[in-house]
Every structure is written in C-alpha cells, then in structure tokens.
Coordinates of C-alpha atoms and ligand atoms in Angstrom, one line a residue:
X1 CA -22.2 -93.7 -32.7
X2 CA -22.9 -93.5 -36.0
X3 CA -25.6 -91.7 -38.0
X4 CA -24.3 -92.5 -41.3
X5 CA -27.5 -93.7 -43.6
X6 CA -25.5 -95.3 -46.1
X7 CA -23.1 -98.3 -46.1
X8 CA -21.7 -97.7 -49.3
X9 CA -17.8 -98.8 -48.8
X10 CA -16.2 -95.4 -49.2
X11 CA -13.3 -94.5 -46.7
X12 CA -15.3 -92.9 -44.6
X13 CA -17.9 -95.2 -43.8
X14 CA -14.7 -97.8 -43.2
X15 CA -13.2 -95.2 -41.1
X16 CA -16.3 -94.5 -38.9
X17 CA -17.0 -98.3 -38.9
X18 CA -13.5 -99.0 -37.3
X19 CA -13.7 -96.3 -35.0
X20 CA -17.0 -97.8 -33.8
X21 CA -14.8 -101.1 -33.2
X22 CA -12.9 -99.7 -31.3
X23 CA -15.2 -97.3 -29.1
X24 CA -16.8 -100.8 -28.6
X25 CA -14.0 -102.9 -27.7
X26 CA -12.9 -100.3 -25.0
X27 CA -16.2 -100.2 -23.4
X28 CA -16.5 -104.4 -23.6
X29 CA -12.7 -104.7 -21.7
X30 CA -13.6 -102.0 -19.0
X31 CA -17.0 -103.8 -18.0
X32 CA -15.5 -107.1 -18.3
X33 CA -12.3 -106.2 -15.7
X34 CA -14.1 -108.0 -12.6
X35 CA -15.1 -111.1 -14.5
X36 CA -13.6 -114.2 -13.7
X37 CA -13.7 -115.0 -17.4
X38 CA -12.9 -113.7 -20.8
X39 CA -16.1 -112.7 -22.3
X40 CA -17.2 -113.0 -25.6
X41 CA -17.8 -110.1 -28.3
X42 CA -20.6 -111.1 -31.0
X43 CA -20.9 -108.4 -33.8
X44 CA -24.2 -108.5 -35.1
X45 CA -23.7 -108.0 -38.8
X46 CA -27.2 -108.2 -39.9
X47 CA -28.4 -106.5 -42.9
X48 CA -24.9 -104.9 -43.4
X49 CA -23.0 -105.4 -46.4
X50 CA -19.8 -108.0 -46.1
X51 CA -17.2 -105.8 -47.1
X52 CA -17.8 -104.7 -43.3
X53 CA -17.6 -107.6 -41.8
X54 CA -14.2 -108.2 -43.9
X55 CA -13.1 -104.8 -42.3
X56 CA -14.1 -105.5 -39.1
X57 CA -12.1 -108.9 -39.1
X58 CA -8.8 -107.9 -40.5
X59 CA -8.8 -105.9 -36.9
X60 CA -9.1 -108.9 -35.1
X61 CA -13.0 -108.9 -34.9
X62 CA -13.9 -112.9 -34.8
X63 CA -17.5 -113.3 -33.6
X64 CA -20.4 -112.3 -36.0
X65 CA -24.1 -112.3 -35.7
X66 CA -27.0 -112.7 -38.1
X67 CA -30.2 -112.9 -37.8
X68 CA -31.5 -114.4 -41.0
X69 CA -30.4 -117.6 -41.7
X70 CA -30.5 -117.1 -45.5
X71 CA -28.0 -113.7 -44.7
X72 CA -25.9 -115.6 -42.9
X73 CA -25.1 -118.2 -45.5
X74 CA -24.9 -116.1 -48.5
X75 CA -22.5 -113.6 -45.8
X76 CA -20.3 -117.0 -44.7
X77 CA -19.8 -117.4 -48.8
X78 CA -19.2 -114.2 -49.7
X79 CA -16.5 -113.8 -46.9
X80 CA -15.4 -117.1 -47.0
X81 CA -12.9 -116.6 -44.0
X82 CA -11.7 -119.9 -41.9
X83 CA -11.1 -118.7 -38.5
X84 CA -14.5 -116.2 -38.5
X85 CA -17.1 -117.7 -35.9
X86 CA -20.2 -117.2 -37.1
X87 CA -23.4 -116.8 -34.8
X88 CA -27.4 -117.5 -35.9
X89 CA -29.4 -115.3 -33.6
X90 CA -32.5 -115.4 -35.2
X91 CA -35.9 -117.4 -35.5
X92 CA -36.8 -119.2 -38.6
X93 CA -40.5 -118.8 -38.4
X94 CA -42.5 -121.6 -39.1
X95 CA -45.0 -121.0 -42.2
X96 CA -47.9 -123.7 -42.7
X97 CA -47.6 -126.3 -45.3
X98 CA -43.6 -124.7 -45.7
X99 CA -41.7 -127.4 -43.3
X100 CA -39.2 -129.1 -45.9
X101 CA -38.3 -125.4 -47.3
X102 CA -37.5 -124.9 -43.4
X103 CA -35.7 -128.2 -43.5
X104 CA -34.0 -127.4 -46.1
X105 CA -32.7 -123.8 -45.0
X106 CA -31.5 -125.7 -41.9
X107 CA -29.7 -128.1 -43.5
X108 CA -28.0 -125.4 -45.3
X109 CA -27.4 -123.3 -42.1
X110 CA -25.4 -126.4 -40.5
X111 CA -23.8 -126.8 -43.5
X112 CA -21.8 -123.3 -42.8
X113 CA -19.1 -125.2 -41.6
X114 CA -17.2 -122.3 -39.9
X115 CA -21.0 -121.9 -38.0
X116 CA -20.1 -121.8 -34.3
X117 CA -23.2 -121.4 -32.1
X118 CA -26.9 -121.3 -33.1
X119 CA -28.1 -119.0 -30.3
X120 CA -31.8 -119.2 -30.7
X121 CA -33.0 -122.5 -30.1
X122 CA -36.3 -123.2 -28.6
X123 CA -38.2 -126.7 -29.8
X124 CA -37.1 -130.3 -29.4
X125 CA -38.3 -130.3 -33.3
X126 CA -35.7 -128.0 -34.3
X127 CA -32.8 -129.6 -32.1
X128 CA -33.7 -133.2 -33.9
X129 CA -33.3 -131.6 -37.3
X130 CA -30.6 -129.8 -36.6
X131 CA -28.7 -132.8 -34.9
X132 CA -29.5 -134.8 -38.1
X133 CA -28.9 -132.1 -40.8
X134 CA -25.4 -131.4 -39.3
X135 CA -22.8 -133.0 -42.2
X136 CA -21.0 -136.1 -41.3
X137 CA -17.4 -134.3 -42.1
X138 CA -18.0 -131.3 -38.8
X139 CA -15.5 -131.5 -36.4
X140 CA -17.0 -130.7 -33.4
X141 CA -20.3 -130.6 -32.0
X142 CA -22.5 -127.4 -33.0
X143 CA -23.1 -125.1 -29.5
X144 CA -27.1 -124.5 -28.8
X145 CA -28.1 -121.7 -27.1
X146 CA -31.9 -121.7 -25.6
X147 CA -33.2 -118.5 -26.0
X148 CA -35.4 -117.8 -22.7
X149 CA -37.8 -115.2 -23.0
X150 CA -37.3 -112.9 -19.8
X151 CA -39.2 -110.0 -20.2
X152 CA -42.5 -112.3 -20.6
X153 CA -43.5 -110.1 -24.0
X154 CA -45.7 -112.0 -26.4
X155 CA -44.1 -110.6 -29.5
X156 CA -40.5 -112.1 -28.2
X157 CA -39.6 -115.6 -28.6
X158 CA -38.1 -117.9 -26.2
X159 CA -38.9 -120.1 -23.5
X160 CA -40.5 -119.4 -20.2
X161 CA -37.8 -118.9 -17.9
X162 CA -37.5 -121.2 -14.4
X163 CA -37.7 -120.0 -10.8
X164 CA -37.7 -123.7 -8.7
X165 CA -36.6 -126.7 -9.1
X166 CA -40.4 -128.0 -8.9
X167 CA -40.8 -125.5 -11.5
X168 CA -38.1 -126.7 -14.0
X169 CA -38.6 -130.0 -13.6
X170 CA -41.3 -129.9 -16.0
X171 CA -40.9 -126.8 -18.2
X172 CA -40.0 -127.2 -21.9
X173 CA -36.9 -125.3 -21.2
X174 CA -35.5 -127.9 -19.1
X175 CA -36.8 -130.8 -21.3
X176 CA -35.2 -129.5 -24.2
X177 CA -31.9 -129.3 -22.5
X178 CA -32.0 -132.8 -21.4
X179 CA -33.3 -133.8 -24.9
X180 CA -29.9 -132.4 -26.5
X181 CA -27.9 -133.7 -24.1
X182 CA -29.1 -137.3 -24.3
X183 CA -30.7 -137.6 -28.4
X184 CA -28.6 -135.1 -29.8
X185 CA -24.9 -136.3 -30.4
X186 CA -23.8 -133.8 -32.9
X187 CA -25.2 -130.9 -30.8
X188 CA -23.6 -129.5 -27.6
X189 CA -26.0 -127.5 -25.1
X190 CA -24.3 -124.6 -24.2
X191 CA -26.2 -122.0 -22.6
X192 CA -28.8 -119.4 -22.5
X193 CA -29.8 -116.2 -24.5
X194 CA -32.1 -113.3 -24.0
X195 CA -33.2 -110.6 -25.5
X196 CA -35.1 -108.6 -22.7
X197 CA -37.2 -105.9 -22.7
X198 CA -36.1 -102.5 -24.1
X199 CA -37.7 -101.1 -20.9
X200 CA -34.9 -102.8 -18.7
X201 CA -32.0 -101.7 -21.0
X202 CA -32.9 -98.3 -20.4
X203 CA -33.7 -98.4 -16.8
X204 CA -31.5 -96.6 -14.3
X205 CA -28.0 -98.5 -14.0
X206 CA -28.5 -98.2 -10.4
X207 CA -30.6 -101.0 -10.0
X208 CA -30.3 -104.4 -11.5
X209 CA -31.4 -105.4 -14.8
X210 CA -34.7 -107.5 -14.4
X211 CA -34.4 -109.5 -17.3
X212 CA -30.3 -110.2 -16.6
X213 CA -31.2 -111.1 -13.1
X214 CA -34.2 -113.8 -14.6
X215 CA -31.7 -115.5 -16.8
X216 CA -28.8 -115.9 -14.5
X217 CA -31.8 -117.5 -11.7
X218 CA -33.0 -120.0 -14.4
X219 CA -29.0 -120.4 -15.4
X220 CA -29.0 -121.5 -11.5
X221 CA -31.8 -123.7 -11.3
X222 CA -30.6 -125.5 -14.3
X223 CA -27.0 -126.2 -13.8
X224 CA -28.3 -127.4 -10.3
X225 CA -30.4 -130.2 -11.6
X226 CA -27.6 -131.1 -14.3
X227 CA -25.2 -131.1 -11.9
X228 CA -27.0 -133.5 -9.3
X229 CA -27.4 -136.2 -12.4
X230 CA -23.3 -137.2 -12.4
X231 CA -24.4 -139.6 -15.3
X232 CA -24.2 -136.0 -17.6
X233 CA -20.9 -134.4 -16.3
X234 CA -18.8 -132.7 -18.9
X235 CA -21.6 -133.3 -21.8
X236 CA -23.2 -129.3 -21.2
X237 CA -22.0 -125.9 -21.1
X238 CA -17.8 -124.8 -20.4
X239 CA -16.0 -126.5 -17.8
X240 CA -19.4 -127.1 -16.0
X241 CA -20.9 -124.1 -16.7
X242 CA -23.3 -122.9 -18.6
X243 CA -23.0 -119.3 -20.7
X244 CA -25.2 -117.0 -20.9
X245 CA -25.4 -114.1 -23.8
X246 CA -27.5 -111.7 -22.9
X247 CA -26.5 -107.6 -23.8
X248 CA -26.7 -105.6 -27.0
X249 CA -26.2 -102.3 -27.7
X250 CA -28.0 -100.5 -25.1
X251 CA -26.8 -102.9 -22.6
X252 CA -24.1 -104.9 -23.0
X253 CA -22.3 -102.9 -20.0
X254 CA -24.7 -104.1 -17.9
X255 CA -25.0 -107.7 -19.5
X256 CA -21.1 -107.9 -18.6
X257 CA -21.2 -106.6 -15.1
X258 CA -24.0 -109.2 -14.2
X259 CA -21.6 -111.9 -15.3
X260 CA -22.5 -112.3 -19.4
X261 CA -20.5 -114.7 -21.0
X262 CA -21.4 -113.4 -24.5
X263 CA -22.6 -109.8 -25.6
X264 CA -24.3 -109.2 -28.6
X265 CA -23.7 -105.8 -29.9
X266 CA -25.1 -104.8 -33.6
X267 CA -26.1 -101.0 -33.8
X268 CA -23.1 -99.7 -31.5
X269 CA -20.5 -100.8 -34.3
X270 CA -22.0 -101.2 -37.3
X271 CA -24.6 -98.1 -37.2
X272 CA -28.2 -98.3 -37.6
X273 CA -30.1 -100.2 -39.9
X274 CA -32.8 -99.6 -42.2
X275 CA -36.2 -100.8 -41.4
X276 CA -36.9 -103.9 -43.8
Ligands
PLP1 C1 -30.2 -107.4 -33.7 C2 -29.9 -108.2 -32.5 C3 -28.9 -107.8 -31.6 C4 -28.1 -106.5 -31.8 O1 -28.9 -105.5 -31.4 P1 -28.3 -104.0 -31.3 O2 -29.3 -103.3 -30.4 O3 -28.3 -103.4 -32.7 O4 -27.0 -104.1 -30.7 C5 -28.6 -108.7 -30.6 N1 -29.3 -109.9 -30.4 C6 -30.2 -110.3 -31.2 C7 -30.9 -111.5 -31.0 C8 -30.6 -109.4 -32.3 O5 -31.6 -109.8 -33.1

C-alpha cells in the first residue's frame, strides 16, 4: 500500500496509484467469486486531487466516493466525465441558524447530474429536500442509501439498526424507508450502508464481522415487511432486494464474503490522507 505523502502528479505517484488499482481489483474479484452477484467497487476519492480520479477512470475505474459534498461537486466539474458514477458518502452536518446554506449545498449536490447514489441518508428532512431539489431534466430516480449505525458508537452517524419486526415497525429506520418509497418520487430507496467499528475490521477473520452480521439482520427484517405490503413491489432496492455497502479498506474482503453488494475502499488505492 502506499506511503507516498504527496499526491503531486508525477509518474510515480500515477504509477503507484495504478498499481494500487490493480492490487485492489484483484483482491475485490477473489472475494466476490461465491457471490451470486456482481458487486460493486466505490473508490473513495476524498481529499485527493482529480487528476487521480481521471487516472483511475481511463482504467476502467467507474464508481467514486466523496465525502464532502462541496469536494464532490467541485471534483464532478473538474472531471466532467459522462459515464463516471459518482457516490456522496458523507454527512452534511447541520449548523444552527445555517439551514438554507444546507439547502442550498443540496440543491447543488443533486444537481451533479452524473450523481448516482447518495449513500448516507438518515432524516425524513433531508429525503424531502432532496426529492424536491432534484432538477426536473434527471433521468432517473436518485438511489438513497440509509446509513445504519452498527457498531452503536456515539461519534458515528446513522440509524439504529432493527432486530424484530415489532422492533422495526416503529424505528425511524423503517419510517424513513416507507417515507421515500411513498412521498419521494424522484428518489429510489436502495439499501443500506455502514461504517462499523474499527474494532470489528480488525478482529480475527475467523469469526464473523459483528457489524456486517447487524446490517445484513436489519437488511432481513426490512425487505420482510416491504415484501408482505404487495402494494410497494418493484418501487425499493434491485430486483427485490435491497444492497447493502458495507467494507472499506480494512475490510472490504470481509464485507464481500458476507454478501456486500457495494465496497467502499479509499486508503487501499488512493494512499493515505492527510489529517484536515
Ligand atoms: C473514507 C470513507 C471510506 C473509505 O475508507 P478507507 O478506510 O480509506 O478505505 C469508506 N466509507 C466512508 C463512509 C468513508 O467516509
């Protein structure tokens, strides 16, 4: 993995970035060979300059990853490249007295119009403003990804995750999904996303990954309750199903082996980042 420190675009760095690629994209094909269905590889691009993600897609890289929304836009101008997918992974912290600012770097988010899932999603707030900031002239619906909070650590977002039916039935999580399904027309509920602790990542491979194992349980108890109202058929998730993204760097092995539909992998190909 890399150790460079700088991303200055020398042929080095472009050298060792494509050789990270590819390191990558071995590793992803191996772990996905049992799968049932072709994964998907999300480069997380954050705080990396564009002339990498350029490099990265004239090898056939498609999926991308930021975190800041104001990165990503700038980044989707700069690059300006049709059949690129971008992804918004991150939060967009809400500041007192600062809502139409936020409103306004949403609006300019869902203006991105090559912007292909927003993976983060957690308040029926942000799904309304989203579903009305979306531009008249996008062709398809945008994909929404709730991010559920797994590892139960205050200092992560996302939802509580779901054990029961009884459980769901009135948790936020499952509310918000029904609330995009049936007030959101310009959004499409896709799935779920995790970060999970760093603990888990690390733990032996032996045993499963705790917060991998929570997801894909509250990934069953919703597409149960989805599925037994006929009424929503074929307006959620692929084919019936719902994804789930959950794997980075440290774990995206794992993430595929449990049956990830999306990994998330930043550090592993781009190098590391400098602290902000
Ligand atoms: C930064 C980030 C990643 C990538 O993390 P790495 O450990 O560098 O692979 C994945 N998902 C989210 C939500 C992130 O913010």
């Amino acid at each position: 993995m890399a150790s460079t420190t700088s991303d200055k675009a020398t042929p080095e760095r472009r050298t060792e970035l494509l050789q990270n690629l590819a390191e990558t994209k071995i590793c992803f094909t191996e772990a996905s060979k049992s799968l049932s269905h072709a994964p998907t590889l999300v480069a997380v691009s954050k705080t990396k300059p564009a002339w990498m993600t350029r490099a990265c897609y004239e090898e056939g890289q498609r999926d991308f990853g930021e975190n800041s929304d104001i990165d990503l836009v700038n980044k989707a101008k700069k690059v300006n490249l049709d059949s690129l997918r971008w992804h918004f992974i991150g939060v967009m912290k809400k500041t007192e007295g600062d809502d139409l600012r936020r409103q306004t770097r949403m609006r300019e988010l869902t203006a991105v119009s090559n912007l292909h899932a927003i993976q983060s999603l957690t308040s029926i707030e942000d799904a309304d403003i989203y579903n009305s900031a979306i531009p008249a002239d996008r062709k398809t619906p945008l994909n929404m990804l709730l991010q559920v909070n797994t590892s139960g650590e205050v200092q992560k977002s996302g939802l509580q995750y779901v054990d029961t039916e009884t459980e769901a039935a009135d948790s936020p999580l499952f509310k918000l999904a029904c609330h995009i399904i049936e007030h959101c027309p310009k959004l499409h509920f896709q799935g779920l996303m995790t970060i999970g602790s760093q603990m888990e990542s690390l733990a032996s491979s032996e045993r499963p990954n705790q917060d991998f194992e929570t997801l894909k349980k509250t990934r069953d108890v919703l597409e149960g309750m989805l599925r037994s109202n006929t009424a929503l058929n074929g307006r959620w998730g692929d084919n019936g199903k719902l994804l789930l993204s959950m794997g980075m760097t440290a774990d995206f092995e794992a993430g595929l082996r449990a049956g990830s539909h999306i990994v998330r992998v930043g550090t592993g190909i781009f190098g590391a980042r400098r602290m902000k």
